[in-house]
PDB file of C-alpha atoms in Angstrom:
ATOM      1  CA  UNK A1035       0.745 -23.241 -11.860  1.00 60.00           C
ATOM      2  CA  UNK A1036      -2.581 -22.279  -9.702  1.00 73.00           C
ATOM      3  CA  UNK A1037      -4.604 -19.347 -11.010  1.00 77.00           C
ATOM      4  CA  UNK A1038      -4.139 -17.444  -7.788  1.00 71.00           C
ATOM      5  CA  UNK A1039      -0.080 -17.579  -8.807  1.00 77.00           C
ATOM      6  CA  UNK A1040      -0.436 -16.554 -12.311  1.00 85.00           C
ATOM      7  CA  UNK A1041      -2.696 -13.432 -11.316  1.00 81.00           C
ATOM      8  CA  UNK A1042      -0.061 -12.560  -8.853  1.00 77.00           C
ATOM      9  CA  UNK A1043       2.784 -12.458 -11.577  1.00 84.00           C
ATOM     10  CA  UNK A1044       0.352 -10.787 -13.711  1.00 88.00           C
ATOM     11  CA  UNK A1045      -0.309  -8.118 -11.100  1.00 83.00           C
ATOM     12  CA  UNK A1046       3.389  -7.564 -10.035  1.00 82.00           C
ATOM     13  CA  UNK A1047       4.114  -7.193 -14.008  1.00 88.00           C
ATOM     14  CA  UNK A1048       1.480  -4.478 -14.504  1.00 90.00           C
ATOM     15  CA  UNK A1049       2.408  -2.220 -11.137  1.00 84.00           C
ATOM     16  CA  UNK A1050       6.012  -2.355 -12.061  1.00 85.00           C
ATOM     17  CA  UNK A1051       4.989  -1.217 -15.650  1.00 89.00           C
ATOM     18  CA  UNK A1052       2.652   1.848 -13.934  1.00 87.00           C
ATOM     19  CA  UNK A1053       5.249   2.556 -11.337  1.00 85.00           C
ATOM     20  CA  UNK A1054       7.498   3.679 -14.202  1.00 86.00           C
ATOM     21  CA  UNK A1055       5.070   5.268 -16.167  1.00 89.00           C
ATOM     22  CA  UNK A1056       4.418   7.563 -12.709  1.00 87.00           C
ATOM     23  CA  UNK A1057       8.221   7.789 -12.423  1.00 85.00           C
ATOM     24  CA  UNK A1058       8.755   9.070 -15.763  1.00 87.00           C
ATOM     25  CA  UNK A1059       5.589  11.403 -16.674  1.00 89.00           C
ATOM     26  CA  UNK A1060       3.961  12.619 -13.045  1.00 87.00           C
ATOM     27  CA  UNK A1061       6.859  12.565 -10.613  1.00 83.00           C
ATOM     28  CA  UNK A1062       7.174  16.020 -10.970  1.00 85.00           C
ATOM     29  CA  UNK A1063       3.170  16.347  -9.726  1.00 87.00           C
ATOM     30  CA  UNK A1064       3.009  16.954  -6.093  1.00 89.00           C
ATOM     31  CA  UNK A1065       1.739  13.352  -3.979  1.00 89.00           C
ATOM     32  CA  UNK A1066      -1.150  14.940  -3.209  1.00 90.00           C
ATOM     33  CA  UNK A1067      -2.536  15.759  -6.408  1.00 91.00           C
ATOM     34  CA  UNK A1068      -1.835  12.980  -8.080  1.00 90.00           C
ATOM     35  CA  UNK A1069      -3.284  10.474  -5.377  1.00 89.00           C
ATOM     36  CA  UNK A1070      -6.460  12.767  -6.125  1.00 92.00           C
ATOM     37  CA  UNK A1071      -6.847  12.596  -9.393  1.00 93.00           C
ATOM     38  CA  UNK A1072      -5.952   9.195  -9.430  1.00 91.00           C
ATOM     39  CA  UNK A1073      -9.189   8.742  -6.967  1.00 91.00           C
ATOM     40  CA  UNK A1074     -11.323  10.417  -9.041  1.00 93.00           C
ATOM     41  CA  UNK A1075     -11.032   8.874 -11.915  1.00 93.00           C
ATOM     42  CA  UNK A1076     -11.290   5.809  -9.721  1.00 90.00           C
ATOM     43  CA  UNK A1077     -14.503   6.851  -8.395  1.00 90.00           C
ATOM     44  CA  UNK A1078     -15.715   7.473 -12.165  1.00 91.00           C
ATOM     45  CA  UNK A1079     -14.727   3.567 -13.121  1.00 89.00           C
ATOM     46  CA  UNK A1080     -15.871   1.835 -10.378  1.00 87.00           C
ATOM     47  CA  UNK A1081     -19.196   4.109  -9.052  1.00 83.00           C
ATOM     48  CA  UNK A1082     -21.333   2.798 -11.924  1.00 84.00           C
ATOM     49  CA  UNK A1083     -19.842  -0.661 -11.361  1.00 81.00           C
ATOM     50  CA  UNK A1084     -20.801  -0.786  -7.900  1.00 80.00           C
ATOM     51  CA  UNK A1085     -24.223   1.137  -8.063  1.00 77.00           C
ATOM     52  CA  UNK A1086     -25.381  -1.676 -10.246  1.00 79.00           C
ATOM     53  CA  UNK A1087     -24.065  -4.261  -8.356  1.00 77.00           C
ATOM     54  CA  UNK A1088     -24.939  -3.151  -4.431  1.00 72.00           C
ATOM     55  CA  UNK A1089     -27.776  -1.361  -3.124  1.00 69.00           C
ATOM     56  CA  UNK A1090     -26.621   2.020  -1.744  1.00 66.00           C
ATOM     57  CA  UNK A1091     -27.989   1.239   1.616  1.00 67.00           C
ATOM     58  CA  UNK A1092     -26.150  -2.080   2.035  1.00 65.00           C
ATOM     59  CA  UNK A1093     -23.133   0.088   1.537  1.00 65.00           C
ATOM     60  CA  UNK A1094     -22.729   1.633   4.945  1.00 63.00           C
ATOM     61  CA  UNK A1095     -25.712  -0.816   6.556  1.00 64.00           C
ATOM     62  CA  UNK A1096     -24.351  -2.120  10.023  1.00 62.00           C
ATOM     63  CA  UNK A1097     -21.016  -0.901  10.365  1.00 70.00           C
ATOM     64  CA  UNK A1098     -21.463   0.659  13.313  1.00 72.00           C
ATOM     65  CA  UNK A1099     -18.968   3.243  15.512  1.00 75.00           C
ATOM     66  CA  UNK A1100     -16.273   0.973  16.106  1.00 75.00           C
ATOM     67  CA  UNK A1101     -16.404  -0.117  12.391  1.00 75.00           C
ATOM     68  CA  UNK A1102     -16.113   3.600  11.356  1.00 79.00           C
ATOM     69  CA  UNK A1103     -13.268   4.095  13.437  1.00 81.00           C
ATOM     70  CA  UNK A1104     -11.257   1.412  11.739  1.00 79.00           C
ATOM     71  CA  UNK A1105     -12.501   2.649   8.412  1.00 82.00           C
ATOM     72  CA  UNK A1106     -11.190   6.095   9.214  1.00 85.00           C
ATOM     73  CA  UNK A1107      -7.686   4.752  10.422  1.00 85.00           C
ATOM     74  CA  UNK A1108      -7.729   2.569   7.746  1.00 85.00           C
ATOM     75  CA  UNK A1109      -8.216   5.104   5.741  1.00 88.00           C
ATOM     76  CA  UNK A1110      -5.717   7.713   7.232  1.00 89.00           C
ATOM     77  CA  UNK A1111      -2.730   5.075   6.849  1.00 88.00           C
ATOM     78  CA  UNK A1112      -3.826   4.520   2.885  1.00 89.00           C
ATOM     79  CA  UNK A1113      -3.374   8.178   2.468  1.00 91.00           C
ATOM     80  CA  UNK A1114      -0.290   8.499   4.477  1.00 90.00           C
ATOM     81  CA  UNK A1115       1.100   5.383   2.959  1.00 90.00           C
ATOM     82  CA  UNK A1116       0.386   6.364  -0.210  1.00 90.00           C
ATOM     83  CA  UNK A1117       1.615   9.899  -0.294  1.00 90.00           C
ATOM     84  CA  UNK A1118       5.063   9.482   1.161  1.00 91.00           C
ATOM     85  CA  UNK A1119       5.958   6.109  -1.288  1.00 90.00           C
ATOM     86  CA  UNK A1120       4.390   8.749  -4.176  1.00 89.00           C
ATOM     87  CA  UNK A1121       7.429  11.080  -2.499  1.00 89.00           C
ATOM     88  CA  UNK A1122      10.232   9.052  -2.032  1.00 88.00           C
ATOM     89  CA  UNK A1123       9.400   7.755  -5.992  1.00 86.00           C
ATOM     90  CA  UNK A1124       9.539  11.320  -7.269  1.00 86.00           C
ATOM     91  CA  UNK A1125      12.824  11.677  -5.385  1.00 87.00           C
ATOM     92  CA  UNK A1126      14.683   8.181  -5.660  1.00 83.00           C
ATOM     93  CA  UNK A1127      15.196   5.633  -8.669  1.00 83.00           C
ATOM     94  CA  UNK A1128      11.841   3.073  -9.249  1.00 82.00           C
ATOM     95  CA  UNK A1129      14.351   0.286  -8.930  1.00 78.00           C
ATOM     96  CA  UNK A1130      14.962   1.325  -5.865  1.00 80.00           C
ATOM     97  CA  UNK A1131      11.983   2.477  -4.077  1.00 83.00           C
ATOM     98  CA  UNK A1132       9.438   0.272  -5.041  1.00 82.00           C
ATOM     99  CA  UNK A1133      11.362  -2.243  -3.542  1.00 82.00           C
ATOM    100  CA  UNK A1134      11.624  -0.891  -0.375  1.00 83.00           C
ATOM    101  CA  UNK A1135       7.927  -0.129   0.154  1.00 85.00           C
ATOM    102  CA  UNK A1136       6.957  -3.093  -0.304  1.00 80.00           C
ATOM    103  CA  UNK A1137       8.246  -5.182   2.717  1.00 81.00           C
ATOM    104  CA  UNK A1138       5.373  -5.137   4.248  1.00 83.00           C
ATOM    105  CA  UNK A1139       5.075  -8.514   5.880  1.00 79.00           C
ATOM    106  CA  UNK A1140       7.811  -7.236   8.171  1.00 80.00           C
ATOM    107  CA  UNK A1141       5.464  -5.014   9.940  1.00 83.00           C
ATOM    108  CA  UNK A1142       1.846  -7.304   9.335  1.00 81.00           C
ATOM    109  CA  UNK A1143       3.202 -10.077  11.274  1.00 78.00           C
ATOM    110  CA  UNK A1144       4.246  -7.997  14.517  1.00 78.00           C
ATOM    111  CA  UNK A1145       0.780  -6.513  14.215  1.00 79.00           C
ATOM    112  CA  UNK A1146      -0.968  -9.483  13.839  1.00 76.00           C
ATOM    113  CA  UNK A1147       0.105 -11.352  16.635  1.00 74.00           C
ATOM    114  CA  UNK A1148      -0.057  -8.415  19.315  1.00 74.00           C
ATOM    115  CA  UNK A1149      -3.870  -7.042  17.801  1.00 71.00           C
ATOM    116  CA  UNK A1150      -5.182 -10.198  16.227  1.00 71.00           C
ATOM    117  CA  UNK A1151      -3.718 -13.377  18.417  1.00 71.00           C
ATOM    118  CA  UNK A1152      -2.058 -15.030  15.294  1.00 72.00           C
ATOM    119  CA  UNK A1153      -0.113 -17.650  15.730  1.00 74.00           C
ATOM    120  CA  UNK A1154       3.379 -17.532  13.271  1.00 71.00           C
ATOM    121  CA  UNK A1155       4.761 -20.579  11.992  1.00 76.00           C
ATOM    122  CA  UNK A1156       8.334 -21.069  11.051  1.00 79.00           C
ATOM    123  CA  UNK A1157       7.569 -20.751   6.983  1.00 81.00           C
ATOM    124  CA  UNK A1158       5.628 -17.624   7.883  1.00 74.00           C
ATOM    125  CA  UNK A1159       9.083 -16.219   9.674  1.00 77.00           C
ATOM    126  CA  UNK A1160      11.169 -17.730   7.065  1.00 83.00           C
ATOM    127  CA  UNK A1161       9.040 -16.212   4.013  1.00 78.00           C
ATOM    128  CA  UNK A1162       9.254 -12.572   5.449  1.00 75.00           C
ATOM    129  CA  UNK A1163      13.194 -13.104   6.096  1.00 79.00           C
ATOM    130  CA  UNK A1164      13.419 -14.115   2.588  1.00 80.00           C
ATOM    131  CA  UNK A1165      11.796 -11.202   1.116  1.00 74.00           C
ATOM    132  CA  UNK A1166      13.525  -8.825   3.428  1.00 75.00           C
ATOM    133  CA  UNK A1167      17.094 -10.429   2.470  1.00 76.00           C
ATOM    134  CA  UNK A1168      15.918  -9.812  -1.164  1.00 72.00           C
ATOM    135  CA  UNK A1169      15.310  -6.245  -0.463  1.00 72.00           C
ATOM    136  CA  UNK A1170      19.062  -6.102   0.519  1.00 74.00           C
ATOM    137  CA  UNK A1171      20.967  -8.158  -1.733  1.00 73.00           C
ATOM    138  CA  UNK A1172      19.651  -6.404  -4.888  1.00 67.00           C
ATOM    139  CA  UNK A1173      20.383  -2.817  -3.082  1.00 66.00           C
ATOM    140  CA  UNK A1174      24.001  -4.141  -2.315  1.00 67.00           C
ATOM    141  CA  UNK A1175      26.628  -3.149  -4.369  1.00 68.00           C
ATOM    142  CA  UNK A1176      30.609  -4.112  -4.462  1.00 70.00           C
ATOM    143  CA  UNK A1177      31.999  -3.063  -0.478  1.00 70.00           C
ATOM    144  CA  UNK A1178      30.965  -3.412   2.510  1.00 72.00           C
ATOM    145  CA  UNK A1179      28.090  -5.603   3.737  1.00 69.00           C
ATOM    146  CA  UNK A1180      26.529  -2.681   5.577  1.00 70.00           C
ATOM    147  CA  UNK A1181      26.618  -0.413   2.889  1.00 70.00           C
ATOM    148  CA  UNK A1182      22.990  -0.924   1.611  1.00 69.00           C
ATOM    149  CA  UNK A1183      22.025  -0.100   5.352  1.00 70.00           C
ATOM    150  CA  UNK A1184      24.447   3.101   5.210  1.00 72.00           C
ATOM    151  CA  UNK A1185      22.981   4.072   2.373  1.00 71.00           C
ATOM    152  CA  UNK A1186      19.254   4.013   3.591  1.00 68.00           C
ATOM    153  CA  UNK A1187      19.953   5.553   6.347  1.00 73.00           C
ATOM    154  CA  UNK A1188      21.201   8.190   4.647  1.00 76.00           C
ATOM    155  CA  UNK A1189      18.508   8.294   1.325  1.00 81.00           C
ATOM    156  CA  UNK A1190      15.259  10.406   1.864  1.00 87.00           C
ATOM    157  CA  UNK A1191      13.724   8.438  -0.856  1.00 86.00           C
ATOM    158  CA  UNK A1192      14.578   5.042   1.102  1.00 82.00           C
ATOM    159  CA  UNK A1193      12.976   5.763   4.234  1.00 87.00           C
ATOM    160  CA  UNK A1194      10.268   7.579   2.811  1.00 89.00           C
ATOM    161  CA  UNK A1195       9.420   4.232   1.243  1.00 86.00           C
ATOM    162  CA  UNK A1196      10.282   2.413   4.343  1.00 86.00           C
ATOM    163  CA  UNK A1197       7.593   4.649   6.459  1.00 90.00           C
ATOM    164  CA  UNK A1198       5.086   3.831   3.233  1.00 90.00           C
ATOM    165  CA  UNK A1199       5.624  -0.221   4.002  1.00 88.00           C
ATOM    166  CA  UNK A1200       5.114   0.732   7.412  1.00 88.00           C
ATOM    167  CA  UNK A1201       1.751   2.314   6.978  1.00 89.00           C
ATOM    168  CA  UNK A1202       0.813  -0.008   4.550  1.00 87.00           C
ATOM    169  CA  UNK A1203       1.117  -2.723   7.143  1.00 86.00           C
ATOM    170  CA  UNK A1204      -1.377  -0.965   9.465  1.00 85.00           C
ATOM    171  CA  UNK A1205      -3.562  -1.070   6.126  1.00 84.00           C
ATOM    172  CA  UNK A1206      -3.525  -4.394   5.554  1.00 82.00           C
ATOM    173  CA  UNK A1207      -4.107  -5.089   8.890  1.00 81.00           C
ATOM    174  CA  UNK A1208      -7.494  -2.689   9.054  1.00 75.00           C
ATOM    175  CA  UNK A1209      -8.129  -4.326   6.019  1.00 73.00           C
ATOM    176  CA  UNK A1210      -7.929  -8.382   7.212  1.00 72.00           C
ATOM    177  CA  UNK A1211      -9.992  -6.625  10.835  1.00 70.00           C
ATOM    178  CA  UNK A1212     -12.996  -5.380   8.446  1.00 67.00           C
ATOM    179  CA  UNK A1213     -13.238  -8.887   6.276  1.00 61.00           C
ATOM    180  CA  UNK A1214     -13.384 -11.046   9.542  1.00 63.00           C
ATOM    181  CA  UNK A1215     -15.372  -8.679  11.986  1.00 66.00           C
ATOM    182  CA  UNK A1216     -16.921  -5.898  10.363  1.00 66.00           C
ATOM    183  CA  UNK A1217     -19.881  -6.520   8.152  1.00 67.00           C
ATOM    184  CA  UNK A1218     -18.604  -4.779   4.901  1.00 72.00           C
ATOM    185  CA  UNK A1219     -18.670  -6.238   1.488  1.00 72.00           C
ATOM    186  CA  UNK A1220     -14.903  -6.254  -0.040  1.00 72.00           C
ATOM    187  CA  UNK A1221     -16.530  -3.832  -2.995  1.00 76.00           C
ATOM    188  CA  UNK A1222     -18.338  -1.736  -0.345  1.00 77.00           C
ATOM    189  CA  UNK A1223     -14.951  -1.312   1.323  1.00 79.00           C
ATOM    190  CA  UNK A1224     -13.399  -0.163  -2.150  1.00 82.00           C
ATOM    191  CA  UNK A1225     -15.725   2.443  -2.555  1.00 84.00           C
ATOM    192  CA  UNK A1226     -15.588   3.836   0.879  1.00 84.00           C
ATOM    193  CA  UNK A1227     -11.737   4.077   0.636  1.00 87.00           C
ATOM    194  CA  UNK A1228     -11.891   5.647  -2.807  1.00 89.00           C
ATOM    195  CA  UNK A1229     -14.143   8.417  -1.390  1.00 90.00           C
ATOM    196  CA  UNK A1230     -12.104   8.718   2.086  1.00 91.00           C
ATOM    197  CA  UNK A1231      -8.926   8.952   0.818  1.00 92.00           C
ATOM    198  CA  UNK A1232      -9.625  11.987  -1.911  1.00 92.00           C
ATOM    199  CA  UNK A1233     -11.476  13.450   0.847  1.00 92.00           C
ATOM    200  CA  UNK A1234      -8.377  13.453   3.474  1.00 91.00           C
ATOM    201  CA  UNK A1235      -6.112  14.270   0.331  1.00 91.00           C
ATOM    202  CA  UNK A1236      -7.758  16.817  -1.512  1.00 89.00           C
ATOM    203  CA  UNK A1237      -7.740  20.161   0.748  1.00 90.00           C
ATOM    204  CA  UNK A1238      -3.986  19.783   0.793  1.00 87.00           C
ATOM    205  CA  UNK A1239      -4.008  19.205  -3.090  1.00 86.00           C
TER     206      UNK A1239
END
């Protein structure tokens, strides 16, 4: 197994381990604030990290208006994205939710080939089918084969977690946009998104 693999099993493992730690002891915390707080304690790990590491003033050297823009958007969507999946959790099951949110793909790939000219091959379309049909069988339950669409349809939770994979496919997208044509260092990026986030987030908390 390749390292890359491994890390990715390792990082599924620990998010669905803190998903329900949020589900059982800060659901009941408004999105808002706990997408803050989360943020600054973020900001109090990785600042030091990052003021050692990179010069202040190669931080926010050359990005320019258009590369602000994209930050800002990108930025907007995180916060979105992440405080309507922090809504539907508090309101629907883990099992269910996370799920849901995270069908991303199905929204990159339209993206990507109407902003960024890429070109889909058939494992590309296959691979997103997959994990979308995954999404479905494990919501479906004895009856009808439309039931698990019935019932998001009809679940709060569901589509709130549905709109969060939908802004977190404009994210990814800003994000892929600022590693190939902005010139921002992927730690640089972190930091900015740390501070622009708890600021969008904060006056409402």
């Amino acid at each position: 197994m390749s390292t890359g693999f491994l890390s990715a099993v390792a990082a599924a493992l620990l998010l669905g381990g803190y998903l329900v730690a949020v589900k059982q002891y800060f659901s009941h915390y408004p999105p808002t604030v706990f997408v803050s707080l989360t943020h600054i304690i973020g900001l109090v790990w990785y600042f030091p990290v990052i003021a050692v590491t990179t010069p202040i003033r190669d931080i926010v050297s050359g990005i320019g208006v258009r590369g602000a823009v994209i930050l800002a958007g990108t930025a907007g969507c995180t916060a979105l994205a992440l405080f309507v999946f922090y809504k539907g959790l508090a309101l629907g099951e883990v099992s269910y939710v996370a799920p849901i949110s995270k069908i991303v793909p199905v929204f990159v790939l339209p993206l990507e080939v109407v902003f960024l000219d890429q070109q889909l091959s058939a494992i590309h379309v296959i691979g997103v089918g997959v994990a979308t049909g995954a999404v479905y069988v494990a919501n479906y339950r004895r009856g009808s084969l439309l039931d698990p669409l019935r019932r998001l349809r009809q679940s709060k939770a569901a589509l709130l977690a549905l709109a969060s994979a939908a802004a977190f496919g404009v994210v990814d997208v800003g994000k892929r946009t600022r590693m190939q044509e902005l010139n921002i260092s992927p730690d640089s990026f972190v930091l900015i998104m740390l501070i622009l986030v708890l600021t969008l987030l904060a006056p409402a908390a």
